[in-house]
Amino acid sequence: MCRLLGYATAGADLSLNDILGVKNVEDFRELSEIHNDGWGVAQLATPAETPYVRDGGAPSPETGVKIYKSTVAARFDSTFEALANEPARGAIWHLRLASSNLPLIMENQHPFYANGLSFVHNGDISDANGRNIVTNRSYPVDHSVLLSTGGRSDSAIFFAVILEYIGFGFPLDEAVAQAVRELRQAYPKSSYNCIIQSEDQMVALCAAGREKTSPRIVEIYDEYGRGQQAADYRVMRYRALTDAEGKQAGVVVSSSGYDQDGWNELENDQMIVASNRNGTFRLRSI
């Protein structure tokens, strides 16, 4: 039960403040009044050092991956301000509201990272009786792959299933689609809204099992006097980015909860597949 945000550019290093504007960034951050179980970000950027140089260790990278995770709410973490000003050609952000009372531990903070992929998820993968997938010891996920995610939550299991399909040879977007199809066989009403990022692509999916906001989410938002913001809780929206000449230069996609006037709404079971190399993107259904 979280808030997601991600962007991919045409290879240009831009900060979150550049993408959204300072006011919208602050409004996104303030959602951590409710989504207060920690936050995190994974950013891609071109390192200052020359790539592929062998200096005694591994060759210097062509793309630098920076990941920050905290169990402190974003509104109380000064690092958020610094990273919102950090340029990146692609980044995914996450504000956490822990699902099904899963523990507030660093292992369960997003983004998860494995095999060059960073992943964030908004959803509670549970059955009709409220039993979370983490209690299902017989669910057929490769435990060595799950261990590689570093997590213990339902989101980590979701990520592990995606990694399995990538291991089978599926491209990133189809691996996400296949993982959702599989998980829905046992957990059809769960939410699989997510964003996954590689060094070349960002894939953002809206796949809510219940498009209507659950009463529990409404109750939580009402407790903070933000009940009106819960109406479109499962919605994800996107906006094309343009450069100074008005040419397409990428895309930003986000959960709801702050001003997104003029943005387009992702349909349920629809994903954005974007390049963080040239800024092109397309829509597809799962």
Tab-separated table of N, CA and C in Angstrom, residues 1 3 122 189-191 193 206-218 229-235 265 268:
chain	number	residue	atom	x	y	z
A	1	MET	N	0.864	-1.185	0.000
A	1	MET	CA	0.000	0.000	0.000
A	1	MET	C	0.896	1.229	0.000
A	3	ARG	N	3.084	4.505	-2.541
A	3	ARG	CA	3.041	5.492	-3.616
A	3	ARG	C	4.282	5.292	-4.477
A	122	ASN	N	3.210	-1.296	-5.439
A	122	ASN	CA	2.120	-0.836	-4.587
A	122	ASN	C	1.044	-1.899	-4.590
A	189	LYS	N	-7.474	-10.767	-6.740
A	189	LYS	CA	-7.960	-9.451	-6.347
A	189	LYS	C	-6.861	-8.528	-5.841
A	190	SER	N	-5.617	-8.994	-5.855
A	190	SER	CA	-4.511	-8.187	-5.343
A	190	SER	C	-4.083	-7.133	-6.356
A	191	SER	N	-3.351	-6.143	-5.858
A	191	SER	CA	-2.851	-5.078	-6.719
A	191	SER	C	-1.406	-5.365	-7.117
A	193	ASN	N	0.296	-3.015	-9.161
A	193	ASN	CA	0.879	-1.770	-9.654
A	193	ASN	C	2.367	-1.750	-9.313
A	206	CYS	N	-0.012	-0.575	-14.378
A	206	CYS	CA	-1.212	-0.431	-13.549
A	206	CYS	C	-1.998	-1.722	-13.677
A	207	ALA	N	-2.107	-2.464	-12.587
A	207	ALA	CA	-2.824	-3.747	-12.608
A	207	ALA	C	-3.461	-3.975	-11.247
A	208	ALA	N	-4.529	-3.246	-10.992
A	208	ALA	CA	-5.219	-3.319	-9.707
A	208	ALA	C	-6.333	-4.355	-9.773
A	209	GLY	N	-6.333	-5.292	-8.844
A	209	GLY	CA	-7.391	-6.291	-8.800
A	209	GLY	C	-8.727	-5.681	-8.439
A	210	ARG	N	-8.672	-4.669	-7.595
A	210	ARG	CA	-9.890	-3.936	-7.215
A	210	ARG	C	-9.675	-2.478	-7.607
A	211	GLU	N	-10.356	-2.044	-8.663
A	211	GLU	CA	-10.183	-0.661	-9.099
A	211	GLU	C	-10.804	0.315	-8.102
A	212	LYS	N	-11.836	-0.123	-7.370
A	212	LYS	CA	-12.429	0.718	-6.341
A	212	LYS	C	-11.573	0.645	-5.088
A	213	THR	N	-11.314	1.787	-4.482
A	213	THR	CA	-10.472	1.840	-3.293
A	213	THR	C	-11.105	1.045	-2.160
A	214	SER	N	-10.296	0.256	-1.483
A	214	SER	CA	-10.817	-0.557	-0.386
A	214	SER	C	-11.226	0.329	0.786
A	215	PRO	N	-12.240	-0.093	1.568
A	215	PRO	CA	-12.677	0.704	2.716
A	215	PRO	C	-11.546	0.982	3.711
A	216	ARG	N	-10.627	0.036	3.864
A	216	ARG	CA	-9.536	0.232	4.820
A	216	ARG	C	-8.632	1.396	4.404
A	217	ILE	N	-8.349	1.511	3.105
A	217	ILE	CA	-7.524	2.624	2.631
A	217	ILE	C	-8.241	3.947	2.876
A	218	VAL	N	-9.544	3.989	2.598
A	218	VAL	CA	-10.331	5.200	2.835
A	218	VAL	C	-10.272	5.577	4.315
A	229	GLN	N	-8.373	12.193	-1.163
A	229	GLN	CA	-7.245	11.707	-1.952
A	229	GLN	C	-7.270	10.192	-2.124
A	230	ALA	N	-8.170	9.519	-1.434
A	230	ALA	CA	-8.230	8.062	-1.521
A	230	ALA	C	-9.094	7.575	-2.675
A	231	ALA	N	-9.874	8.469	-3.264
A	231	ALA	CA	-10.830	8.042	-4.296
A	231	ALA	C	-10.137	7.392	-5.488
A	232	ASP	N	-8.979	7.927	-5.885
A	232	ASP	CA	-8.269	7.381	-7.046
A	232	ASP	C	-6.966	6.701	-6.609
A	233	TYR	N	-7.020	6.064	-5.470
A	233	TYR	CA	-5.818	5.491	-4.854
A	233	TYR	C	-5.061	4.539	-5.777
A	234	ARG	N	-5.756	3.704	-6.538
A	234	ARG	CA	-5.112	2.708	-7.395
A	234	ARG	C	-4.715	3.255	-8.769
A	235	VAL	N	-5.061	4.502	-9.051
A	235	VAL	CA	-4.813	5.076	-10.370
A	235	VAL	C	-3.333	5.407	-10.539
A	265	GLU	N	-4.188	9.063	-17.897
A	265	GLU	CA	-4.390	7.944	-16.978
A	265	GLU	C	-4.068	6.616	-17.652
A	268	ASN	N	-6.389	0.201	-16.495
A	268	ASN	CA	-6.049	-0.982	-15.722
A	268	ASN	C	-5.546	-2.079	-16.663
